[in-house]
Tab-separated table of C-alpha atoms (C1' of nucleotides) in Angstrom:
chain	number	residue	atom	x	y	z
A	1	MET	CA	-18.447	-23.131	10.273
A	2	PRO	CA	-18.175	-25.274	13.466
A	3	THR	CA	-18.215	-23.496	16.808
A	4	PRO	CA	-14.645	-23.067	18.040
A	5	GLU	CA	-13.761	-24.847	21.231
A	6	VAL	CA	-13.282	-22.626	24.275
A	7	LEU	CA	-10.240	-23.569	26.311
A	8	SER	CA	-9.730	-23.383	30.032
A	9	LEU	CA	-6.766	-21.228	30.958
A	10	PRO	CA	-3.865	-21.263	31.481
A	11	PHE	CA	-2.410	-22.556	28.229
A	12	LEU	CA	0.530	-24.705	27.571
A	13	ASN	CA	2.111	-22.733	24.775
A	14	THR	CA	4.614	-24.768	22.847
A	15	THR	CA	5.873	-22.199	20.323
A	16	LYS	CA	6.218	-18.647	21.603
A	17	PRO	CA	5.408	-18.341	25.307
A	18	PRO	CA	3.652	-14.960	25.635
A	19	SER	CA	4.867	-12.830	28.488
A	20	ILE	CA	2.471	-12.698	31.414
A	21	ASP	CA	0.736	-9.401	30.815
A	22	ALA	CA	-2.680	-7.788	30.786
A	23	PHE	CA	-3.826	-9.721	27.728
A	24	ASP	CA	-3.170	-13.054	29.433
A	25	ARG	CA	-5.033	-11.968	32.542
A	26	ILE	CA	-8.152	-10.799	30.751
A	27	GLY	CA	-8.184	-12.793	27.517
A	28	VAL	CA	-10.218	-15.918	26.889
A	29	GLY	CA	-8.565	-18.783	25.030
A	30	VAL	CA	-10.136	-20.163	21.865
A	31	VAL	CA	-8.980	-22.832	19.440
A	32	TYR	CA	-9.631	-22.782	15.677
A	33	ARG	CA	-9.174	-25.522	13.109
A	34	PRO	CA	-7.747	-24.712	9.666
A	35	GLY	CA	-10.262	-22.684	7.683
A	36	GLU	CA	-12.344	-21.579	10.661
A	37	GLU	CA	-13.016	-17.865	10.824
A	38	MET	CA	-12.564	-15.583	13.810
A	39	PHE	CA	-14.671	-12.916	12.104
A	40	VAL	CA	-15.897	-11.957	8.646
A	41	GLN	CA	-15.680	-8.647	6.770
A	42	GLY	CA	-18.852	-6.696	7.531
A	43	ASP	CA	-19.452	-8.387	10.904
A	44	GLU	CA	-20.062	-6.385	14.017
A	45	GLY	CA	-17.560	-6.962	16.787
A	46	ASP	CA	-14.786	-5.166	18.625
A	47	ALA	CA	-12.865	-8.162	19.913
A	48	VAL	CA	-9.089	-8.121	19.669
A	49	TYR	CA	-7.061	-11.298	19.298
A	50	ARG	CA	-3.615	-12.466	20.178
A	51	VAL	CA	-2.123	-15.524	18.538
A	52	LEU	CA	-0.674	-18.040	20.964
A	53	SER	CA	0.241	-20.639	18.369
A	54	GLY	CA	-0.610	-21.339	14.751
A	55	ALA	CA	-1.185	-18.843	11.969
A	56	VAL	CA	-3.963	-16.481	10.928
A	57	ARG	CA	-4.770	-14.796	7.623
A	58	ALA	CA	-6.590	-11.449	7.393
A	59	SER	CA	-8.171	-10.691	4.034
A	60	ARG	CA	-10.363	-8.095	2.354
A	61	LEU	CA	-12.632	-8.729	-0.599
A	62	LEU	CA	-13.507	-6.349	-3.447
A	63	ILE	CA	-16.917	-6.373	-5.091
A	64	ASP	CA	-15.557	-8.030	-8.220
A	65	GLY	CA	-13.953	-10.863	-6.274
A	66	ARG	CA	-10.427	-9.501	-6.198
A	67	ARG	CA	-8.852	-10.245	-2.846
A	68	GLN	CA	-6.142	-8.628	-0.762
A	69	ILE	CA	-4.431	-10.347	2.141
A	70	SER	CA	-3.858	-7.537	4.618
A	71	GLY	CA	-1.612	-9.611	6.822
A	72	PHE	CA	-0.524	-12.915	8.336
A	73	TYR	CA	-0.300	-13.314	12.100
A	74	TYR	CA	1.755	-15.779	14.115
A	75	GLY	CA	2.561	-16.498	17.766
A	76	GLY	CA	2.628	-13.278	19.792
A	77	ASP	CA	0.919	-11.112	17.141
A	78	LEU	CA	-2.170	-9.027	17.779
A	79	PHE	CA	-4.912	-8.696	15.186
A	80	GLY	CA	-8.446	-7.347	14.851
A	81	LEU	CA	-7.272	-3.866	15.806
A	82	GLU	CA	-9.236	-1.958	13.147
A	83	THR	CA	-11.551	0.486	14.864
A	84	GLY	CA	-15.227	1.021	14.355
A	85	SER	CA	-17.791	-1.609	15.221
A	86	ARG	CA	-17.739	-3.224	11.761
A	87	ARG	CA	-14.971	-5.512	10.569
A	88	HIS	CA	-13.108	-4.262	7.529
A	89	ALA	CA	-11.484	-7.609	6.916
A	90	SER	CA	-12.022	-11.304	7.599
A	91	ALA	CA	-9.698	-13.384	9.776
A	92	GLU	CA	-9.248	-17.104	9.360
A	93	ALA	CA	-7.021	-19.802	10.844
A	94	LEU	CA	-4.544	-21.247	8.350
A	95	VAL	CA	-3.606	-24.159	10.583
A	96	ASP	CA	-4.621	-25.330	14.062
A	97	THR	CA	-4.495	-22.081	15.964
A	98	ARG	CA	-4.908	-20.987	19.563
A	99	VAL	CA	-5.729	-17.378	20.338
A	100	LEU	CA	-6.635	-15.185	23.278
A	101	VAL	CA	-9.677	-12.972	22.779
A	102	VAL	CA	-10.499	-9.714	24.538
A	103	ARG	CA	-13.632	-7.702	23.924
A	104	ARG	CA	-12.572	-4.105	23.770
A	105	SER	CA	-15.803	-2.771	25.184
A	106	SER	CA	-15.318	-4.944	28.274
A	107	LEU	CA	-11.952	-3.409	29.186
A	108	LYS	CA	-13.461	-0.613	31.267
A	109	HIS	CA	-14.710	-3.221	33.782
A	110	TYR	CA	-11.186	-4.372	34.564
A	111	GLY	CA	-9.846	-1.197	36.200
A	112	ALA	CA	-6.166	-0.436	35.984
A	113	ILE	CA	-5.256	-3.609	34.171
A	114	GLY	CA	-7.929	-2.941	31.559
A	115	GLU	CA	-6.535	0.518	31.037
A	116	THR	CA	-3.032	-0.843	30.678
A	117	LEU	CA	-4.225	-3.236	28.044
A	118	GLU	CA	-6.171	-0.538	26.238
A	119	ARG	CA	-3.007	1.532	25.940
A	120	ALA	CA	-1.069	-1.458	24.712
A	121	LEU	CA	-3.705	-2.086	22.051
A	122	TRP	CA	-3.605	1.478	20.801
A	123	SER	CA	0.130	1.480	20.580
A	124	ALA	CA	-0.050	-1.810	18.686
A	125	THR	CA	-2.468	-0.115	16.297
A	126	GLY	CA	0.117	2.561	15.602
A	127	GLU	CA	2.721	-0.101	14.905
A	128	ALA	CA	0.306	-1.882	12.609
A	129	LEU	CA	-0.119	1.382	10.719
A	130	THR	CA	3.633	1.704	10.303
A	131	ARG	CA	3.844	-1.874	9.080
A	132	ALA	CA	1.001	-1.345	6.631
A	133	GLN	CA	2.878	1.611	5.144
A	134	GLU	CA	6.060	-0.417	4.887
A	135	HIS	CA	4.182	-3.182	3.161
A	136	MET	CA	2.696	-0.674	0.744
A	137	MET	CA	6.216	0.342	-0.183
A	138	LEU	CA	7.142	-3.285	-0.784
A	139	VAL	CA	4.130	-3.890	-2.956
A	140	THR	CA	4.328	-0.736	-5.072
A	141	ARG	CA	8.031	-0.179	-5.496
A	142	LYS	CA	9.555	-3.635	-5.769
A	143	SER	CA	9.786	-6.240	-8.489
A	144	ALA	CA	8.085	-9.613	-8.247
A	145	LEU	CA	11.389	-11.296	-7.367
A	146	GLU	CA	12.133	-8.783	-4.626
A	147	ARG	CA	8.652	-9.170	-3.169
A	148	VAL	CA	8.800	-12.941	-3.027
A	149	ALA	CA	12.336	-12.885	-1.621
A	150	GLY	CA	11.246	-10.326	0.959
A	151	PHE	CA	8.325	-12.474	1.919
A	152	LEU	CA	10.424	-15.592	2.470
A	153	ASP	CA	13.000	-13.599	4.382
A	154	GLU	CA	10.385	-12.183	6.714
A	155	MET	CA	8.801	-15.591	7.206
A	156	ALA	CA	12.165	-17.066	8.109
A	157	GLU	CA	12.782	-14.304	10.597
A	158	ARG	CA	9.279	-14.467	12.074
A	159	LEU	CA	9.049	-18.231	12.421
A	160	GLY	CA	12.699	-18.914	13.149
A	161	GLY	CA	14.505	-22.239	12.925
A	162	ASP	CA	16.689	-23.651	10.156
A	163	TRP	CA	13.848	-24.970	8.024
A	164	VAL	CA	10.683	-22.904	7.769
A	165	ASP	CA	7.185	-24.259	7.088
A	166	LEU	CA	4.900	-21.933	5.152
A	167	PRO	CA	1.435	-22.170	6.684
A	168	MET	CA	-0.319	-20.621	3.666
A	169	PRO	CA	-0.930	-21.749	0.077
A	170	ARG	CA	0.575	-19.992	-2.955
A	171	GLN	CA	-2.635	-18.121	-3.671
A	172	ASP	CA	-2.428	-16.375	-0.286
A	173	ILE	CA	1.162	-15.353	-0.900
A	174	ALA	CA	0.130	-13.982	-4.290
A	175	ASP	CA	-2.771	-11.993	-2.825
A	176	PHE	CA	-0.536	-10.682	-0.074
A	177	LEU	CA	2.169	-9.512	-2.473
A	178	GLY	CA	-0.138	-8.219	-5.198
A	179	LEU	CA	1.004	-10.850	-7.723
A	180	THR	CA	-0.563	-13.812	-9.495
A	181	ILE	CA	-0.036	-17.340	-8.275
A	182	GLU	CA	1.908	-18.164	-11.445
A	183	THR	CA	4.323	-15.299	-10.919
A	184	VAL	CA	4.907	-16.312	-7.299
A	185	SER	CA	5.633	-19.832	-8.448
A	186	ARG	CA	8.060	-18.645	-11.151
A	187	MET	CA	9.924	-16.410	-8.723
A	188	LEU	CA	10.218	-19.263	-6.228
A	189	THR	CA	11.630	-21.443	-8.973
A	190	GLN	CA	14.114	-18.748	-9.885
A	191	LEU	CA	15.224	-18.271	-6.270
A	192	GLN	CA	15.871	-22.017	-6.115
A	193	GLN	CA	17.761	-22.067	-9.422
A	194	ASP	CA	19.877	-19.157	-8.190
A	195	GLU	CA	20.501	-21.237	-5.046
A	196	VAL	CA	19.265	-18.462	-2.788
A	197	VAL	CA	16.718	-20.759	-1.135
A	198	GLN	CA	16.100	-24.486	-1.018
A	199	PHE	CA	12.708	-26.213	-0.853
A	200	GLN	CA	11.639	-29.582	0.514
A	201	GLY	CA	8.226	-30.037	-1.009
A	202	CYS	CA	6.374	-26.807	-1.712
A	203	ARG	CA	5.819	-25.615	1.851
A	204	ARG	CA	9.143	-26.173	3.621
A	205	PHE	CA	12.212	-24.102	2.796
A	206	ARG	CA	15.455	-22.714	4.110
A	207	ILE	CA	17.663	-19.823	3.092
A	208	ARG	CA	20.876	-21.030	1.457
A	209	ALA	CA	22.519	-17.706	0.676
A	210	PRO	CA	21.580	-15.188	3.372
A	211	SER	CA	23.804	-12.494	1.881
A	212	ARG	CA	22.260	-12.650	-1.585
A	213	MET	CA	18.846	-12.882	0.065
A	214	ALA	CA	19.608	-9.754	2.057
A	215	SER	CA	20.724	-7.843	-1.018
A	216	LEU	CA	17.488	-8.746	-2.786
A	217	VAL	CA	15.430	-7.612	0.194
A	218	ALA	CA	17.349	-4.399	0.775
A	219	ALA	CA	17.053	-3.336	-2.873
B	1	MET	CA	14.563	25.279	6.146
B	2	PRO	CA	13.183	28.563	7.569
B	3	THR	CA	11.594	28.502	11.006
B	4	PRO	CA	7.815	28.369	10.675
B	5	GLU	CA	5.899	31.283	12.064
B	6	VAL	CA	3.915	30.566	15.234
B	7	LEU	CA	0.450	32.060	15.164
B	8	SER	CA	-1.613	33.465	17.972
B	9	LEU	CA	-4.911	31.674	18.344
B	10	PRO	CA	-7.733	31.697	17.446
B	11	PHE	CA	-7.539	31.252	13.704
B	12	LEU	CA	-9.651	32.610	10.982
B	13	ASN	CA	-10.139	29.454	8.998
B	14	THR	CA	-11.360	30.141	5.510
B	15	THR	CA	-11.758	26.609	4.151
B	16	LYS	CA	-12.999	23.993	6.604
B	17	PRO	CA	-13.860	25.447	10.008
B	18	PRO	CA	-12.837	22.764	12.506
B	19	SER	CA	-15.362	22.023	15.188
B	20	ILE	CA	-14.429	23.403	18.589
B	21	ASP	CA	-12.977	20.340	20.259
B	22	ALA	CA	-10.081	19.218	22.373
B	23	PHE	CA	-7.542	19.691	19.585
B	24	ASP	CA	-8.486	23.352	19.179
B	25	ARG	CA	-8.215	23.943	22.890
B	26	ILE	CA	-4.795	22.407	23.332
B	27	GLY	CA	-3.196	22.765	19.915
B	28	VAL	CA	-0.744	25.461	18.908
B	29	GLY	CA	-1.130	27.047	15.487
B	30	VAL	CA	1.757	27.023	13.044
B	31	VAL	CA	2.048	28.229	9.450
B	32	TYR	CA	4.207	26.585	6.772
B	33	ARG	CA	5.167	27.823	3.327
B	34	PRO	CA	5.252	25.457	0.348
B	35	GLY	CA	8.121	23.007	0.733
B	36	GLU	CA	8.622	23.541	4.459
B	37	GLU	CA	8.768	20.370	6.523
B	38	MET	CA	6.839	19.611	9.702
B	39	PHE	CA	9.147	16.676	10.399
B	40	VAL	CA	11.589	14.409	8.605
B	41	GLN	CA	11.838	10.624	8.481
B	42	GLY	CA	14.145	9.511	11.289
B	43	ASP	CA	13.465	12.577	13.454
B	44	GLU	CA	12.483	12.243	17.062
B	45	GLY	CA	9.141	13.729	17.964
B	46	ASP	CA	5.670	12.669	19.034
B	47	ALA	CA	3.707	15.723	17.918
B	48	VAL	CA	0.418	15.215	16.150
B	49	TYR	CA	-0.902	17.687	13.598
B	50	ARG	CA	-4.260	18.773	12.314
B	51	VAL	CA	-4.558	20.640	9.046
B	52	LEU	CA	-6.615	23.831	9.245
B	53	SER	CA	-6.057	24.903	5.660
B	54	GLY	CA	-3.690	24.003	2.871
B	55	ALA	CA	-2.287	20.598	1.990
B	56	VAL	CA	0.399	18.302	3.371
B	57	ARG	CA	2.321	15.425	1.835
B	58	ALA	CA	3.680	12.510	3.897
B	59	SER	CA	6.425	10.501	2.237
B	60	ARG	CA	8.830	7.664	2.962
B	61	LEU	CA	12.179	7.154	1.297
B	62	LEU	CA	13.905	3.866	0.431
B	63	ILE	CA	17.683	3.517	0.548
B	64	ASP	CA	17.921	3.471	-3.244
B	65	GLY	CA	15.957	6.682	-3.600
B	66	ARG	CA	12.597	5.164	-4.442
B	67	ARG	CA	9.861	7.146	-2.749
B	68	GLN	CA	6.386	6.342	-1.512
B	69	ILE	CA	3.812	8.986	-0.690
B	70	SER	CA	1.948	7.527	2.270
B	71	GLY	CA	-0.771	10.140	2.155
B	72	PHE	CA	-2.004	13.648	1.443
B	73	TYR	CA	-3.738	15.659	4.152
B	74	TYR	CA	-6.159	18.556	3.790
B	75	GLY	CA	-8.351	20.728	6.027
B	76	GLY	CA	-9.613	18.737	9.011
B	77	ASP	CA	-7.203	15.804	8.597
B	78	LEU	CA	-4.921	14.519	11.321
B	79	PHE	CA	-1.400	13.336	10.575
B	80	GLY	CA	1.770	12.327	12.382
B	81	LEU	CA	-0.065	9.532	14.188
B	82	GLU	CA	2.601	6.858	13.760
B	83	THR	CA	3.721	5.685	17.184
B	84	GLY	CA	7.171	5.340	18.565
B	85	SER	CA	9.411	8.302	19.185
B	86	ARG	CA	10.983	8.205	15.715
B	87	ARG	CA	9.247	9.435	12.585
B	88	HIS	CA	8.722	6.807	9.932
B	89	ALA	CA	7.872	9.371	7.273
B	90	SER	CA	8.484	13.003	6.420
B	91	ALA	CA	5.699	15.585	6.257
B	92	GLU	CA	5.880	18.677	4.086
B	93	ALA	CA	3.552	21.520	3.138
B	94	LEU	CA	2.535	21.464	-0.527
B	95	VAL	CA	1.060	24.977	-0.437
B	96	ASP	CA	0.655	27.651	2.242
B	97	THR	CA	-0.616	25.585	5.130
B	98	ARG	CA	-1.876	26.243	8.629
B	99	VAL	CA	-1.862	23.438	11.181
B	100	LEU	CA	-2.534	22.864	14.872
B	101	VAL	CA	0.172	20.977	16.724
B	102	VAL	CA	-0.184	18.933	19.901
B	103	ARG	CA	2.672	17.158	21.633
B	104	ARG	CA	1.382	13.777	22.628
B	105	SER	CA	3.546	13.551	25.715
B	106	SER	CA	2.043	16.798	27.003
B	107	LEU	CA	-1.527	15.511	26.977
B	108	LYS	CA	-1.348	14.108	30.499
B	109	HIS	CA	-1.002	17.643	31.856
B	110	TYR	CA	-4.372	18.687	30.487
B	111	GLY	CA	-6.609	16.451	32.610
B	112	ALA	CA	-9.928	15.331	31.217
B	113	ILE	CA	-9.626	17.256	27.979
B	114	GLY	CA	-6.212	15.752	27.351
B	115	GLU	CA	-7.628	12.306	27.883
B	116	THR	CA	-10.486	13.017	25.509
B	117	LEU	CA	-8.019	14.081	22.859
B	118	GLU	CA	-5.825	11.083	23.461
B	119	ARG	CA	-8.773	8.799	22.800
B	120	ALA	CA	-9.672	10.722	19.671
B	121	LEU	CA	-6.112	10.360	18.421
B	122	TRP	CA	-6.082	6.621	18.962
B	123	SER	CA	-9.334	6.150	17.208
B	124	ALA	CA	-8.013	8.265	14.318
B	125	THR	CA	-5.011	5.928	14.214
B	126	GLY	CA	-7.349	2.988	13.758
B	127	GLU	CA	-9.116	4.771	10.936
B	128	ALA	CA	-5.776	5.590	9.336
B	129	LEU	CA	-4.940	1.888	9.468
B	130	THR	CA	-8.172	1.029	7.692
B	131	ARG	CA	-7.497	3.652	5.048
B	132	ALA	CA	-3.957	2.396	4.541
B	133	GLN	CA	-5.322	-1.084	3.876
B	134	GLU	CA	-7.875	0.267	1.437
B	135	HIS	CA	-5.160	2.175	-0.357
B	136	MET	CA	-3.071	-0.973	-0.545
B	137	MET	CA	-5.973	-2.652	-2.300
B	138	LEU	CA	-6.192	0.225	-4.752
B	139	VAL	CA	-2.503	0.114	-5.496
B	140	THR	CA	-2.112	-3.641	-5.881
B	141	ARG	CA	-5.335	-4.706	-7.534
B	142	LYS	CA	-6.239	-1.886	-9.898
B	143	SER	CA	-5.047	-0.763	-13.317
B	144	ALA	CA	-3.240	2.514	-13.867
B	145	LEU	CA	-6.385	4.092	-15.318
B	146	GLU	CA	-8.483	2.990	-12.354
B	147	ARG	CA	-5.907	4.317	-9.904
B	148	VAL	CA	-5.685	7.740	-11.511
B	149	ALA	CA	-9.470	7.975	-11.870
B	150	GLY	CA	-9.867	6.939	-8.240
B	151	PHE	CA	-7.369	9.565	-7.190
B	152	LEU	CA	-9.146	12.386	-9.026
B	153	ASP	CA	-12.495	11.210	-7.714
B	154	GLU	CA	-11.254	11.230	-4.136
B	155	MET	CA	-9.657	14.643	-4.583
B	156	ALA	CA	-12.914	16.045	-5.936
B	157	GLU	CA	-14.815	14.619	-2.996
B	158	ARG	CA	-12.240	15.750	-0.433
B	159	LEU	CA	-11.766	19.280	-1.708
B	160	GLY	CA	-15.312	19.868	-2.992
B	161	GLY	CA	-16.451	22.553	-5.393
B	162	ASP	CA	-17.079	22.373	-9.121
B	163	TRP	CA	-13.503	22.887	-10.189
B	164	VAL	CA	-10.769	21.231	-8.145
B	165	ASP	CA	-7.180	22.458	-7.802
B	166	LEU	CA	-4.569	19.759	-7.341
B	167	PRO	CA	-2.058	20.998	-4.767
B	168	MET	CA	0.603	18.446	-5.734
B	169	PRO	CA	2.782	17.892	-8.815
B	170	ARG	CA	2.465	14.841	-11.081
B	171	GLN	CA	5.463	13.150	-9.471
B	172	ASP	CA	3.681	13.096	-6.115
B	173	ILE	CA	0.582	11.558	-7.658
B	174	ALA	CA	2.769	8.931	-9.307
B	175	ASP	CA	4.562	8.086	-6.060
B	176	PHE	CA	1.248	7.920	-4.232
B	177	LEU	CA	-0.323	5.547	-6.754
B	178	GLY	CA	2.748	3.416	-7.375
B	179	LEU	CA	3.080	4.524	-11.011
B	180	THR	CA	5.569	6.518	-13.054
B	181	ILE	CA	4.974	10.153	-13.858
B	182	GLU	CA	4.627	9.318	-17.571
B	183	THR	CA	1.922	6.762	-16.922
B	184	VAL	CA	-0.003	9.214	-14.737
B	185	SER	CA	0.213	11.787	-17.505
B	186	ARG	CA	-0.979	9.314	-20.144
B	187	MET	CA	-3.926	8.198	-18.020
B	188	LEU	CA	-4.913	11.822	-17.423
B	189	THR	CA	-4.791	12.421	-21.160
B	190	GLN	CA	-6.966	9.378	-21.756
B	191	LEU	CA	-9.524	10.443	-19.155
B	192	GLN	CA	-9.748	13.784	-20.933
B	193	GLN	CA	-10.061	12.186	-24.388
B	194	ASP	CA	-12.823	9.946	-23.031
B	195	GLU	CA	-14.456	13.131	-21.722
B	196	VAL	CA	-14.587	11.778	-18.181
B	197	VAL	CA	-12.733	14.797	-16.808
B	198	GLN	CA	-11.801	18.239	-18.109
B	199	PHE	CA	-8.626	20.162	-17.282
B	200	GLN	CA	-7.864	23.892	-17.232
B	201	GLY	CA	-4.093	23.936	-17.187
B	202	CYS	CA	-2.506	20.939	-15.549
B	203	ARG	CA	-3.608	21.497	-11.965
B	204	ARG	CA	-7.290	22.458	-12.221
B	205	PHE	CA	-9.947	19.953	-13.253
B	206	ARG	CA	-13.576	18.997	-12.971
B	207	ILE	CA	-15.454	15.739	-13.446
B	208	ARG	CA	-17.538	15.795	-16.636
B	209	ALA	CA	-19.064	12.319	-16.472
B	210	PRO	CA	-19.607	11.360	-12.831
B	211	SER	CA	-21.297	8.082	-13.761
B	212	ARG	CA	-18.423	6.832	-15.930
B	213	MET	CA	-16.025	8.100	-13.284
B	214	ALA	CA	-17.897	6.109	-10.657
B	215	SER	CA	-17.827	2.936	-12.721
B	216	LEU	CA	-14.060	3.272	-13.152
B	217	VAL	CA	-13.578	3.779	-9.443
B	218	ALA	CA	-15.891	0.969	-8.367
B	219	ALA	CA	-14.225	-1.571	-10.655
C	1	DC	C1'	-4.858	-46.986	-8.113
C	2	DG	C1'	-7.525	-43.017	-9.406
C	3	DA	C1'	-9.359	-38.554	-8.289
C	4	DC	C1'	-8.580	-34.216	-6.361
C	5	DT	C1'	-6.226	-30.248	-5.164
C	6	DG	C1'	-2.326	-27.404	-5.296
C	7	DC	C1'	1.734	-26.188	-7.681
C	8	DT	C1'	4.689	-25.511	-11.787
C	9	DT	C1'	5.761	-24.611	-16.565
C	10	DG	C1'	5.018	-22.750	-21.275
C	11	DA	C1'	3.499	-19.555	-24.936
C	12	DG	C1'	1.585	-15.380	-26.113
C	13	DA	C1'	-0.556	-10.916	-25.030
C	14	DG	C1'	-0.977	-6.648	-22.661
C	15	DT	C1'	0.262	-3.169	-19.490
C	16	DA	C1'	3.305	-0.164	-17.500
C	17	DC	C1'	8.206	1.250	-17.670
C	18	DT	C1'	12.454	3.414	-19.696
C	19	DC	C1'	14.607	6.625	-22.376
C	20	DA	C1'	14.217	10.505	-25.242
C	21	DA	C1'	12.268	14.450	-27.284
C	22	DG	C1'	9.015	18.076	-27.441
C	23	DT	C1'	5.618	21.438	-25.363
C	24	DA	C1'	3.525	24.489	-21.819
C	25	DC	C1'	3.745	27.144	-17.867
C	26	DT	C1'	6.277	30.536	-14.473
C	27	DG	C1'	9.140	33.830	-13.131
C	28	DT	C1'	13.140	36.992	-14.063
C	29	DG	C1'	15.692	40.472	-16.300
C	30	DG	C1'	16.219	43.414	-20.182
D	1	DC	C1'	6.291	43.884	-23.274
D	2	DC	C1'	9.270	40.374	-24.744
D	3	DA	C1'	13.234	37.158	-24.449
D	4	DC	C1'	14.985	33.763	-21.755
D	5	DA	C1'	15.703	30.152	-18.454
D	6	DG	C1'	13.980	26.760	-15.642
D	7	DT	C1'	10.636	23.638	-14.256
D	8	DA	C1'	6.698	20.752	-14.970
D	9	DC	C1'	4.128	18.217	-17.971
D	10	DT	C1'	3.080	15.525	-22.244
D	11	DT	C1'	4.000	12.527	-26.055
D	12	DG	C1'	6.455	8.876	-28.693
D	13	DA	C1'	8.994	4.514	-29.566
D	14	DG	C1'	10.747	0.478	-27.929
D	15	DT	C1'	11.422	-2.700	-24.074
D	16	DA	C1'	10.590	-5.464	-20.122
D	17	DC	C1'	7.851	-7.348	-16.885
D	18	DT	C1'	3.821	-9.452	-15.253
D	19	DC	C1'	-0.571	-11.441	-16.527
D	20	DT	C1'	-3.654	-14.685	-18.959
D	21	DC	C1'	-4.799	-18.971	-20.617
D	22	DA	C1'	-3.623	-23.645	-21.051
D	23	DA	C1'	-1.399	-27.815	-20.090
D	24	DG	C1'	1.400	-30.829	-17.265
D	25	DC	C1'	3.163	-32.439	-12.755
D	26	DA	C1'	3.236	-33.535	-7.666
D	27	DG	C1'	1.461	-34.561	-3.345
D	28	DT	C1'	-2.678	-36.377	-0.649
D	29	DC	C1'	-6.552	-39.045	0.487
D	30	DG	C1'	-9.981	-42.339	-0.068
DNA sequence: CGACTGCTTGAGAGTACTCAAGTACTGTGG
DNA sequence: CCACAGTACTTGAGTACTCTCAAGCAGTCG
């Protein structure tokens, strides 16, 4: 794994300009190429990350090789919030990605601003917990079609724009939704046949029928 | 819903004596009967709870009535940690239950001890996040038999003793594991036929073959 | 152009679900 | 003490959904 390049601040952020807050003041910018890892499951490290641009995948591995994607992170998102000194998941750039990094243990040296940031991190942890529980609901109580539709809908909302580019391969979507790659593919085909979404190639899509999409997601 | 009785401290705790810490100093004791709710999804409230004895069920409801149990809590456990002023889940006593309650917003009035507790709560939130992700793995990547075996194994470890009494009905187990009640029942029957566990009635069980149990859980 | 990787499609099998009936446990009133 | 009702749990049969295994197709890069 090549050593990630350390940037000089401030950034030019082309996608989602982060508000000037404690994270920007304290954080150090780092750039990752696709496939490069921020940290690996089992590592030591208490650093917290904020995505400036690009996309990140957090994954956990079981002994037998089964994999779970615990989340995807895009511009503005925080990740690496799990407590304890050991990482419970790995984090990896899906595309060219710029992040800000803050070492949690260093916050106490920054006085009031460090404290502000610490509070913000904890509250983000609580939100992450809520999101994890919502995702659990999605994964346990919904059909394959509903999960895939929900995923596309959330991606469209998160990344915005008319056409949306998926930064992750099918296998990642499958591992995130608790499905196989074949089932994801079949559901995508069905959503296209039903004219709910439209694809240009296998990564770029747009929602054609927002109302039917919404009814699938709400169900 | 009857008003829960407020206890005078200190408690006589018969199951898991909590260590004397910040929560014990600040918390107010409350008793709930089976079925009584600590809070309901959508409520306002920032109170955090610690179970002294008994058992609590946290659940989330979907619009269409589908239900997800986000967790069970027993002696020593904290719950109600989700941030934001609104509750994202409901919490309900499964059996006679004693808890300590702390209002988060009141912590600032308690000086150093309040701050200590606040830190403890945040770190517990991080641990809850990790556990939620582990549970997601269990629910998405494991077979019905593995899930039910894993559930019994965890219950035995959590509640201790030779024989274990399940405080919750089958429907709750099903909603926790993302299965139907019939499937849970069938898997329990199979575990008994395979002589992995033994039941006395439908709530009390013990593990007969810890090694085979462990291999089911690890898988 | 060919090789490689990622994605899609097809056929068949297996697992968990649905619907329905039957059994056990609990508490109440006679 | 027993009859009864009500609830919780188990069992059965058939179905539906997702997975597995295998082959075919598309986009990318040298």
